Short mmCIF file of C-alpha atoms and ligand atoms in Angstrom, two decimals:
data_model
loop_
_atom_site.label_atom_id
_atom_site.label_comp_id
_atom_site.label_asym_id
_atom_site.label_seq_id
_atom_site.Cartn_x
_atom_site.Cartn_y
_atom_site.Cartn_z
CA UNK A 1 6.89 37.52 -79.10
CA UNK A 2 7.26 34.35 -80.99
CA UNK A 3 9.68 31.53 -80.93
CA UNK A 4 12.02 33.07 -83.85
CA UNK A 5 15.39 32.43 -83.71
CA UNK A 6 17.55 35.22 -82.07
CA UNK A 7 20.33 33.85 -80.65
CA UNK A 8 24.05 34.41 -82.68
CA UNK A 9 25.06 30.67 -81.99
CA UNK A 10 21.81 29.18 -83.39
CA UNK A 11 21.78 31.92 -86.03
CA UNK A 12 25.02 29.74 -86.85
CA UNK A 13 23.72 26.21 -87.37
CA UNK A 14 21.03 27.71 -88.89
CA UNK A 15 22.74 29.21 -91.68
CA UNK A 16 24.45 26.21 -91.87
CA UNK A 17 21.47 24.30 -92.65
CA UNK A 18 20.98 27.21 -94.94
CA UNK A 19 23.70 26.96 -96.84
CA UNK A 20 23.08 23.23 -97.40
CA UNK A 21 19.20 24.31 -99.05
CA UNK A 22 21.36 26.46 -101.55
CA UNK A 23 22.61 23.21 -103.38
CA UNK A 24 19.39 22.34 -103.30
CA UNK A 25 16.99 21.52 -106.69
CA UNK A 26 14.30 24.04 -105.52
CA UNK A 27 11.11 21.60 -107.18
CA UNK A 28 8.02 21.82 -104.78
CA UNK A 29 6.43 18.58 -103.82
CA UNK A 30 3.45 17.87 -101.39
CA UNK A 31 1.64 15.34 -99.84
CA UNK A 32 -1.31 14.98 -97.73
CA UNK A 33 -3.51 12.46 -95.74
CA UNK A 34 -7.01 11.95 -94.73
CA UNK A 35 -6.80 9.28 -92.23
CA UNK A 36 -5.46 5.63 -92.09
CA UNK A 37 -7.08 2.34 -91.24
CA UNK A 38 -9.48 -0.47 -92.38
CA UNK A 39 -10.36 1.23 -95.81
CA UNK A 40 -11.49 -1.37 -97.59
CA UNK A 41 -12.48 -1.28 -101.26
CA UNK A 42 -15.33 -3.95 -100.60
CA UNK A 43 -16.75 -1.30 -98.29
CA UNK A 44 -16.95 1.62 -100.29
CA UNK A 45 -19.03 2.71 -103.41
CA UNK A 46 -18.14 4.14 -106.25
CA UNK A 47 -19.56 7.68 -105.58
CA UNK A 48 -18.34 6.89 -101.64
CA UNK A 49 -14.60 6.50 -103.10
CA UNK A 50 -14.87 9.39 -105.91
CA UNK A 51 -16.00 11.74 -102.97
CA UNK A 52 -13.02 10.85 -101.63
CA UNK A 53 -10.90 11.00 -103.81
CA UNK A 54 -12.00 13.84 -105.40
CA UNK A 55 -12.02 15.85 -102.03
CA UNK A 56 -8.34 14.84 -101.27
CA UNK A 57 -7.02 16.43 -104.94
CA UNK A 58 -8.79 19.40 -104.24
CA UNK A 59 -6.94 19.78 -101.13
CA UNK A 60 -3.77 18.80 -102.90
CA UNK A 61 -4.17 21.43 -105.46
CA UNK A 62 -4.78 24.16 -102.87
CA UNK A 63 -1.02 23.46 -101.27
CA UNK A 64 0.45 22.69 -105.08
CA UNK A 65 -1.30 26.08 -106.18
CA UNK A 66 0.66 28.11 -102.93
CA UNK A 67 3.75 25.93 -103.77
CA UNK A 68 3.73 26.62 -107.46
CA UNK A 69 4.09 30.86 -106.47
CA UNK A 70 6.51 30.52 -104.65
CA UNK A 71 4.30 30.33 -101.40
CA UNK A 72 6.28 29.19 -98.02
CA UNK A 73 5.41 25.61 -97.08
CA UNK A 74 4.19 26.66 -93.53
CA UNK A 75 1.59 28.54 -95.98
CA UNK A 76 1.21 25.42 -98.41
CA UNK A 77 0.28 22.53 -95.38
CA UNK A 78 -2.09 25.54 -93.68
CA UNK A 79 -4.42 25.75 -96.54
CA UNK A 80 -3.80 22.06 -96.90
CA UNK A 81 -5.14 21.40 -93.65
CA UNK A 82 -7.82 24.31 -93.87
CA UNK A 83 -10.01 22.65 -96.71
CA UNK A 84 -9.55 18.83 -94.86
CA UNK A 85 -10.58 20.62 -91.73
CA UNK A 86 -13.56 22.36 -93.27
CA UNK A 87 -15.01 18.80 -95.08
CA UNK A 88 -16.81 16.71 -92.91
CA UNK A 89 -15.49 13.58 -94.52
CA UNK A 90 -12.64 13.52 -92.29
CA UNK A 91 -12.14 13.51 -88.38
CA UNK A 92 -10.98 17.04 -88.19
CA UNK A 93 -13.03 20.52 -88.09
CA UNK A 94 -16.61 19.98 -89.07
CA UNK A 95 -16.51 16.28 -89.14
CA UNK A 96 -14.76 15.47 -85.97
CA UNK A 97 -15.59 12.50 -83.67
CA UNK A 98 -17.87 13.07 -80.78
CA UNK A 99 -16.21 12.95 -77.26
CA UNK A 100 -17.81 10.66 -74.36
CA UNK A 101 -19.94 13.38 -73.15
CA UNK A 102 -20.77 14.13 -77.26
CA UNK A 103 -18.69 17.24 -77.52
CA UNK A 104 -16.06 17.81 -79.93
CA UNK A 105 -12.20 18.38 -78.51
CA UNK A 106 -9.57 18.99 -81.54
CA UNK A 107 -6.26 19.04 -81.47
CA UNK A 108 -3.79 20.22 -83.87
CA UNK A 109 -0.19 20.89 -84.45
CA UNK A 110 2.04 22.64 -87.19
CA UNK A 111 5.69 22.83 -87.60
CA UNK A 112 8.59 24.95 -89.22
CA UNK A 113 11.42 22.88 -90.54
CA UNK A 114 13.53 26.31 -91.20
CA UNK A 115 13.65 26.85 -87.55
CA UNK A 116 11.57 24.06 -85.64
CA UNK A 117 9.44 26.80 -84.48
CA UNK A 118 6.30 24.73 -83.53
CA UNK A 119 2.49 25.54 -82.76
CA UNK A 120 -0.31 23.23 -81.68
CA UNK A 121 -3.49 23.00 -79.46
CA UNK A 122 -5.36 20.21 -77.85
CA UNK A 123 -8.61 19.79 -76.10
CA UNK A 124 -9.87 22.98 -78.26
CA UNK A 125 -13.63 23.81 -78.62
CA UNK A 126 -15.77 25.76 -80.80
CA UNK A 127 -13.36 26.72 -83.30
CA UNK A 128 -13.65 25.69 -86.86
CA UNK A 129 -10.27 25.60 -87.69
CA UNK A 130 -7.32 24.81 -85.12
CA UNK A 131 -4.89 24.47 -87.18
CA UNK A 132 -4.82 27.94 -88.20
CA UNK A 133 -4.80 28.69 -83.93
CA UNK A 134 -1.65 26.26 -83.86
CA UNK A 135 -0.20 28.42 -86.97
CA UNK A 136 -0.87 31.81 -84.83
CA UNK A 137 0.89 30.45 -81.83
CA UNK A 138 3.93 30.13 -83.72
CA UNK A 139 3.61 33.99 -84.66
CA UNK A 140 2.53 35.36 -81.51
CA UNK A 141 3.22 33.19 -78.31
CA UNK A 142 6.28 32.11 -76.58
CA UNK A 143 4.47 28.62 -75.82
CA UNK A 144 4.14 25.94 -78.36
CA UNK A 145 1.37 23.77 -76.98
CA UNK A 146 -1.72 25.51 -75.41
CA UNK A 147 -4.91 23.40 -73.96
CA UNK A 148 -8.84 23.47 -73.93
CA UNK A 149 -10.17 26.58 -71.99
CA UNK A 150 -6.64 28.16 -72.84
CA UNK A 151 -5.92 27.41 -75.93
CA UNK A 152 -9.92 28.53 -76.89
CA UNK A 153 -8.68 32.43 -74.83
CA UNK A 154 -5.82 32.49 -77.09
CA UNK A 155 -7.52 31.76 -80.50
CA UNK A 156 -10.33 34.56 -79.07
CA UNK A 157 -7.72 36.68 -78.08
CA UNK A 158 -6.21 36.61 -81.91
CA UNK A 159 -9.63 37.23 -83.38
CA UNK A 160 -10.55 34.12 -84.39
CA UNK A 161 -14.69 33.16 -84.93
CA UNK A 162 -15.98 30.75 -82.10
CA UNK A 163 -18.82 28.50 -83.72
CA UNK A 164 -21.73 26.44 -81.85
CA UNK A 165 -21.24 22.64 -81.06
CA UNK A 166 -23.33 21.70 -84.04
CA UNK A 167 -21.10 23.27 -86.58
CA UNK A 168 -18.96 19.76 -86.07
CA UNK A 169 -22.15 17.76 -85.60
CA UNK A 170 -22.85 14.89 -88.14
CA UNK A 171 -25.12 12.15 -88.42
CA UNK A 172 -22.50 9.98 -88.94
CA UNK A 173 -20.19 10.69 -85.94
CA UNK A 174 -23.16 10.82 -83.87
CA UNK A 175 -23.81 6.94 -85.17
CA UNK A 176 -20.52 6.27 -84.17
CA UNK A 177 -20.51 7.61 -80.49
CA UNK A 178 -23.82 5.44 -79.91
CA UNK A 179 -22.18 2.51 -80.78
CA UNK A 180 -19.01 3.22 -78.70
CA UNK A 181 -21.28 4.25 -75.42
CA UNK A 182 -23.53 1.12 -76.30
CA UNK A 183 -19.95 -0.95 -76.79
CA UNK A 184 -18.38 0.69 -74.01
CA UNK A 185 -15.45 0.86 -76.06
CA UNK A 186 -13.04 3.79 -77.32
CA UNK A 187 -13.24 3.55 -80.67
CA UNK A 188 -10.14 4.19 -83.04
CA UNK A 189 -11.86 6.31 -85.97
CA UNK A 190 -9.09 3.21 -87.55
CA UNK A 191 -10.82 0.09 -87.28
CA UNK A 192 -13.87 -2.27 -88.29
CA UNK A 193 -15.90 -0.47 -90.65
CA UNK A 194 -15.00 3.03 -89.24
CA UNK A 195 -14.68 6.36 -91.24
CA UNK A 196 -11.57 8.01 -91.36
CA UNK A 197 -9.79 10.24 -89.97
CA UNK A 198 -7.35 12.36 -88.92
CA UNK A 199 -5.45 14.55 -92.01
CA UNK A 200 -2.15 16.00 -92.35
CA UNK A 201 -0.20 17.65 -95.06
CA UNK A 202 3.72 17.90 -95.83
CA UNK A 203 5.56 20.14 -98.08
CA UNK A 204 8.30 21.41 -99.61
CA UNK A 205 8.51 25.14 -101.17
CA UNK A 206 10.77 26.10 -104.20
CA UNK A 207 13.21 27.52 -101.17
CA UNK A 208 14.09 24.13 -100.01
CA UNK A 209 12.10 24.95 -96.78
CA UNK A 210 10.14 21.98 -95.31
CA UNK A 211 6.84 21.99 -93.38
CA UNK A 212 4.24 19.75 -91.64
CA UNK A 213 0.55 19.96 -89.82
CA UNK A 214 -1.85 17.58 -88.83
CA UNK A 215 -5.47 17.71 -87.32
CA UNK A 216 -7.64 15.97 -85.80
CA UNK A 217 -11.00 15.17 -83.17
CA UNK A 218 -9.13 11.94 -81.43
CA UNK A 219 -11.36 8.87 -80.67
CA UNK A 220 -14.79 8.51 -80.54
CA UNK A 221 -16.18 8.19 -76.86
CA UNK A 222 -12.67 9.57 -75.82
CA UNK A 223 -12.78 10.61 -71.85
CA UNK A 224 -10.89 12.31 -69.26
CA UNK A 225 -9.39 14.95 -71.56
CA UNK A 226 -7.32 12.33 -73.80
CA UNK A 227 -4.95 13.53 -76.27
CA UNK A 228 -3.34 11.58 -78.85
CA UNK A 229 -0.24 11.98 -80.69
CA UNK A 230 -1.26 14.87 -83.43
CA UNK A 231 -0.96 18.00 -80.98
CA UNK A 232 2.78 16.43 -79.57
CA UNK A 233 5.36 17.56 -81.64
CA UNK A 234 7.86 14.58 -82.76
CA UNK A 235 4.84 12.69 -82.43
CA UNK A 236 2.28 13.15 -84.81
CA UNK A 237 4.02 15.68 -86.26
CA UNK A 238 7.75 16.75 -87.14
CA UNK A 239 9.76 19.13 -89.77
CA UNK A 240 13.36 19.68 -90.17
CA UNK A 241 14.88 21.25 -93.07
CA UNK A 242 17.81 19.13 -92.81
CA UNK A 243 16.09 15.90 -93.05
CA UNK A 244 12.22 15.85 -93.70
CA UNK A 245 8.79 16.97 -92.75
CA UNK A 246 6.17 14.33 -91.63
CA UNK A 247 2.57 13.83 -90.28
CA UNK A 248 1.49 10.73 -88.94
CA UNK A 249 -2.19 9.06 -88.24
CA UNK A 250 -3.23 6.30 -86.07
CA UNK A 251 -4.00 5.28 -83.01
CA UNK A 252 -2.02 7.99 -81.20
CA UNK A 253 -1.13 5.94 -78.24
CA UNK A 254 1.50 4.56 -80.00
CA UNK A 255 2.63 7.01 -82.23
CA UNK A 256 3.50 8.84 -78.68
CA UNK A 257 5.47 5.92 -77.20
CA UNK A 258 7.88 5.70 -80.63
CA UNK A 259 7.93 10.02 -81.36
CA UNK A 260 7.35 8.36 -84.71
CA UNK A 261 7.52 11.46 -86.57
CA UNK A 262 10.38 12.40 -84.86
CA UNK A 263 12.25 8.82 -85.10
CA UNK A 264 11.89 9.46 -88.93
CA UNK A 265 13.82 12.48 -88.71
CA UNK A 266 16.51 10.49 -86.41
CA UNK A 267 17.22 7.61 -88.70
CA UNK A 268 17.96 10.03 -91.23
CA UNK A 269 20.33 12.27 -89.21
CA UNK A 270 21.66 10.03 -86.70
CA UNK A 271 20.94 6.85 -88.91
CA UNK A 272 22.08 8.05 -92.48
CA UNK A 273 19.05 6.51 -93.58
CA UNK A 274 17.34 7.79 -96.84
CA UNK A 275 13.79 8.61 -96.40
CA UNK A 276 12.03 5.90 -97.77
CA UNK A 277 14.38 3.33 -95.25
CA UNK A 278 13.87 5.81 -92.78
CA UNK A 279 9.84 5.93 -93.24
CA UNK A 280 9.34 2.13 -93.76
CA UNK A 281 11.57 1.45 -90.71
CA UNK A 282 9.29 3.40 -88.36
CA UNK A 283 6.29 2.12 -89.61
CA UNK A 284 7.12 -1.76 -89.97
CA UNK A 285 9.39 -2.14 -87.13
CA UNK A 286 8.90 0.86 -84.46
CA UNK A 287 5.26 1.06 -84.79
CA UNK A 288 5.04 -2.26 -84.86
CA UNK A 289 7.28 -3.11 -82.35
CA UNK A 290 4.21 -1.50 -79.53
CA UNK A 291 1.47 -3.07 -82.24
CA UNK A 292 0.24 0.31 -83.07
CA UNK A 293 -1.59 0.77 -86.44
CA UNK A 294 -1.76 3.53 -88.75
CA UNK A 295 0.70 5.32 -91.39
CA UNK A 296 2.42 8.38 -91.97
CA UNK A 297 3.50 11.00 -95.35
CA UNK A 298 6.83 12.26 -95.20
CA UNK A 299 9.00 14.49 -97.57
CA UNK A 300 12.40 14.62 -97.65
CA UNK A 301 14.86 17.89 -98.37
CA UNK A 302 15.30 16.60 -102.16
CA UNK A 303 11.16 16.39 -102.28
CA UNK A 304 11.21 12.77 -102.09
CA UNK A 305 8.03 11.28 -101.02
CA UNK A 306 7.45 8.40 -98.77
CA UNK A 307 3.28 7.63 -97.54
CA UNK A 308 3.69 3.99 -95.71
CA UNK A 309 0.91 2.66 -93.50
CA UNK A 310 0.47 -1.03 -91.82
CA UNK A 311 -3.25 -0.59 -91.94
CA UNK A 312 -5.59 -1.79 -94.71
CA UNK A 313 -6.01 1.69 -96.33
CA UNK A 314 -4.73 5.43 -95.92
CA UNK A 315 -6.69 8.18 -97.84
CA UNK A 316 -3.18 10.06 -99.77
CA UNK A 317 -2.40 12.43 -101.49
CA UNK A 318 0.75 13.65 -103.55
CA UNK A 319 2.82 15.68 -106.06
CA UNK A 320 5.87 16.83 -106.90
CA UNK A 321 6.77 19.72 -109.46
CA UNK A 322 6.41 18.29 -113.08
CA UNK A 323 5.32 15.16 -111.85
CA UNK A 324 1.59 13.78 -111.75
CA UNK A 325 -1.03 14.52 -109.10
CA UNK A 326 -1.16 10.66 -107.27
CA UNK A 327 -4.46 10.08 -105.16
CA UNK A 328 -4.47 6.65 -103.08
CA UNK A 329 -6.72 5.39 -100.64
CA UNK A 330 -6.14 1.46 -100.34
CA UNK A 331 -2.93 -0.66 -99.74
CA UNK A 332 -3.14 -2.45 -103.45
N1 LIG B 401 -3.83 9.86 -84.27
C1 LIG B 401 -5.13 10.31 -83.89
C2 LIG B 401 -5.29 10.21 -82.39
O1 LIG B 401 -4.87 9.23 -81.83
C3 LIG B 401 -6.23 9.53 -84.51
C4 LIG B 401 -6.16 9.37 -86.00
O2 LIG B 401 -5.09 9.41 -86.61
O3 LIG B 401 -7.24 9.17 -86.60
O4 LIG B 401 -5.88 11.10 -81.81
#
């Protein structure tokens, strides 16, 4: 079973959009993020920022590599997502932020701009990768968003590897979590001196098809089960091949009260906005509208690329076919 289109009338508007992709230049472009917030240069070395930056090309090349084969861009923003996942520089996979009772709960969500099909996961445990679960939901369940003890049956049930706690574990994140208990606070991985974060990729294949996924371990000292905005479809994450793909990072709250990701989509549709209108509208007057904080990459149908954040910093990534490889981290 999987969410594949089946139905005759949909079959319709979906050639429709098909038909539209024909006209299309088929160039691949990609982009990617590691996490948004106070980034400061003053703050960081220069070894600190050439890990960095170095680690967010590599996982640019992986997607541009797929892209560049012909690869589909549900494929492309996987991988993507795979190698941010697996470094513990960023609050995803090994790496994540520690929960109030110091586990780690990841969440993670994919989507399909050829047919909105959607995975994602949230409250997830012991597996290294959930972005690849979210990409096997899309494949093989009728559901889209699957939680915690759930969500861990499923990815068991499909074969994948459960890792021990301290696979995530780092001294870092541990730091982190002992100030937030000793602050009493929930901390934004987004603010003060704080390591970043969350990471996302967009793309668009040499078929005109767009795609989007983003991952991440929430908020330190996060309680009660919280879930942000990267597991919600629309919110933290959206794809539609007839306007653009986009990931989103910051403090999910708000992300969730504007379906930013979505409301990029919108403005273009409903809004006949272009994508960089579209993308600087959400950010600077949506997001800012319920003061949330963070940024977003988006790609358009033509392989445009927009990557606007309100925050100090966003760790970026991007590329399109015959164009340079662009790594950013702060705002100037
Ligand atoms: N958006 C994520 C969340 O709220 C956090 C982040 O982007 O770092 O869970």
């Amino acid at each position: 079973m999987s969410q594949r289109i089946t139905n005759p009338k949909n079959q319709l508007k979906f050639s429709l959009s098909k038909l539209r992709q024909q006209n299309m230049k088929k160039k691949f472009s990609i982009a990617l993020h590691g996490g948004a917030g106070t980034i400061l240069r003053s703050k960081m070395s220069i070894d600190q920022e050439k890990e960095y930056r170095d680690s967010l090309s590599v996982a640019l090349k992986k997607g541009a590599e797929i892209l560049s084969k012909g690869g589909l861009a549900l494929d492309a923003v996987t991988e993507t997502v795979i190698i941010l996942e697996d470094n513990p520089l960023f609050n995803a996979g090994k790496g994540a932020v520690l929960t109030h009772d110091a586990e780690f709960e990841l969440d993670a969500s994919i989507m399909d701009g050829r047919d909105k099909s959607a995975g994602a996961v949230c409250g997830l445990r012991n597996i290294a990768n959930p972005i690849a679960v979210a990409r096997k939901i899309i494949t093989s369940s009728d559901h889209i968003l699957l939680s915690a003890k759930g969500a861990k049956r499923f990815a068991k049930d499909f074969g994948f590897k459960l890792v021990e706690e301290d696979y995530f574990k780092t001294e870092y994140r541990l730091s982190q979590l002992k100030l937030a208990l000793k602050e009493g606070t929930t901390l934004l991985d987004h603010s003060d001196d704080k390591k970043f974060g969350t990471v996302g990729a967009v793309a668009l294949d040499q078929n005109g098809n767009l795609a989007a996924a983003t991952s991440t371990g929430g908020l330190t000292n996060k309680k009660y089960g919280r879930v942000g905005d990267s597991p919600i479809i629309g919110a933290g994450t959206w794809a539609d091949n007839l306007n653009c793909a986009v990931s989103c990072t910051g403090n999910g709250e708000a992300f969730i009260r504007t379906c930013l990701a979505y409301e990029v989509g919108a403005r273009m549709t409903f809004g006949k906005m272009n994508l960089f209108n579209a993308t600087e509208a959400a950010i600077f007057e949506s997001l800012k509208q319920v003061e949330g904080e963070g940024g977003l990459i988006a790609i358009d149908y033509l392989g445009n690329i927009s990557m606007p954040f309100n925050s100090e910093g966003m760790y970026r990534a991007s590329l399109r076919e015959g164009g340079k490889e662009y790594v950013g981290i702060f705002s100037a």
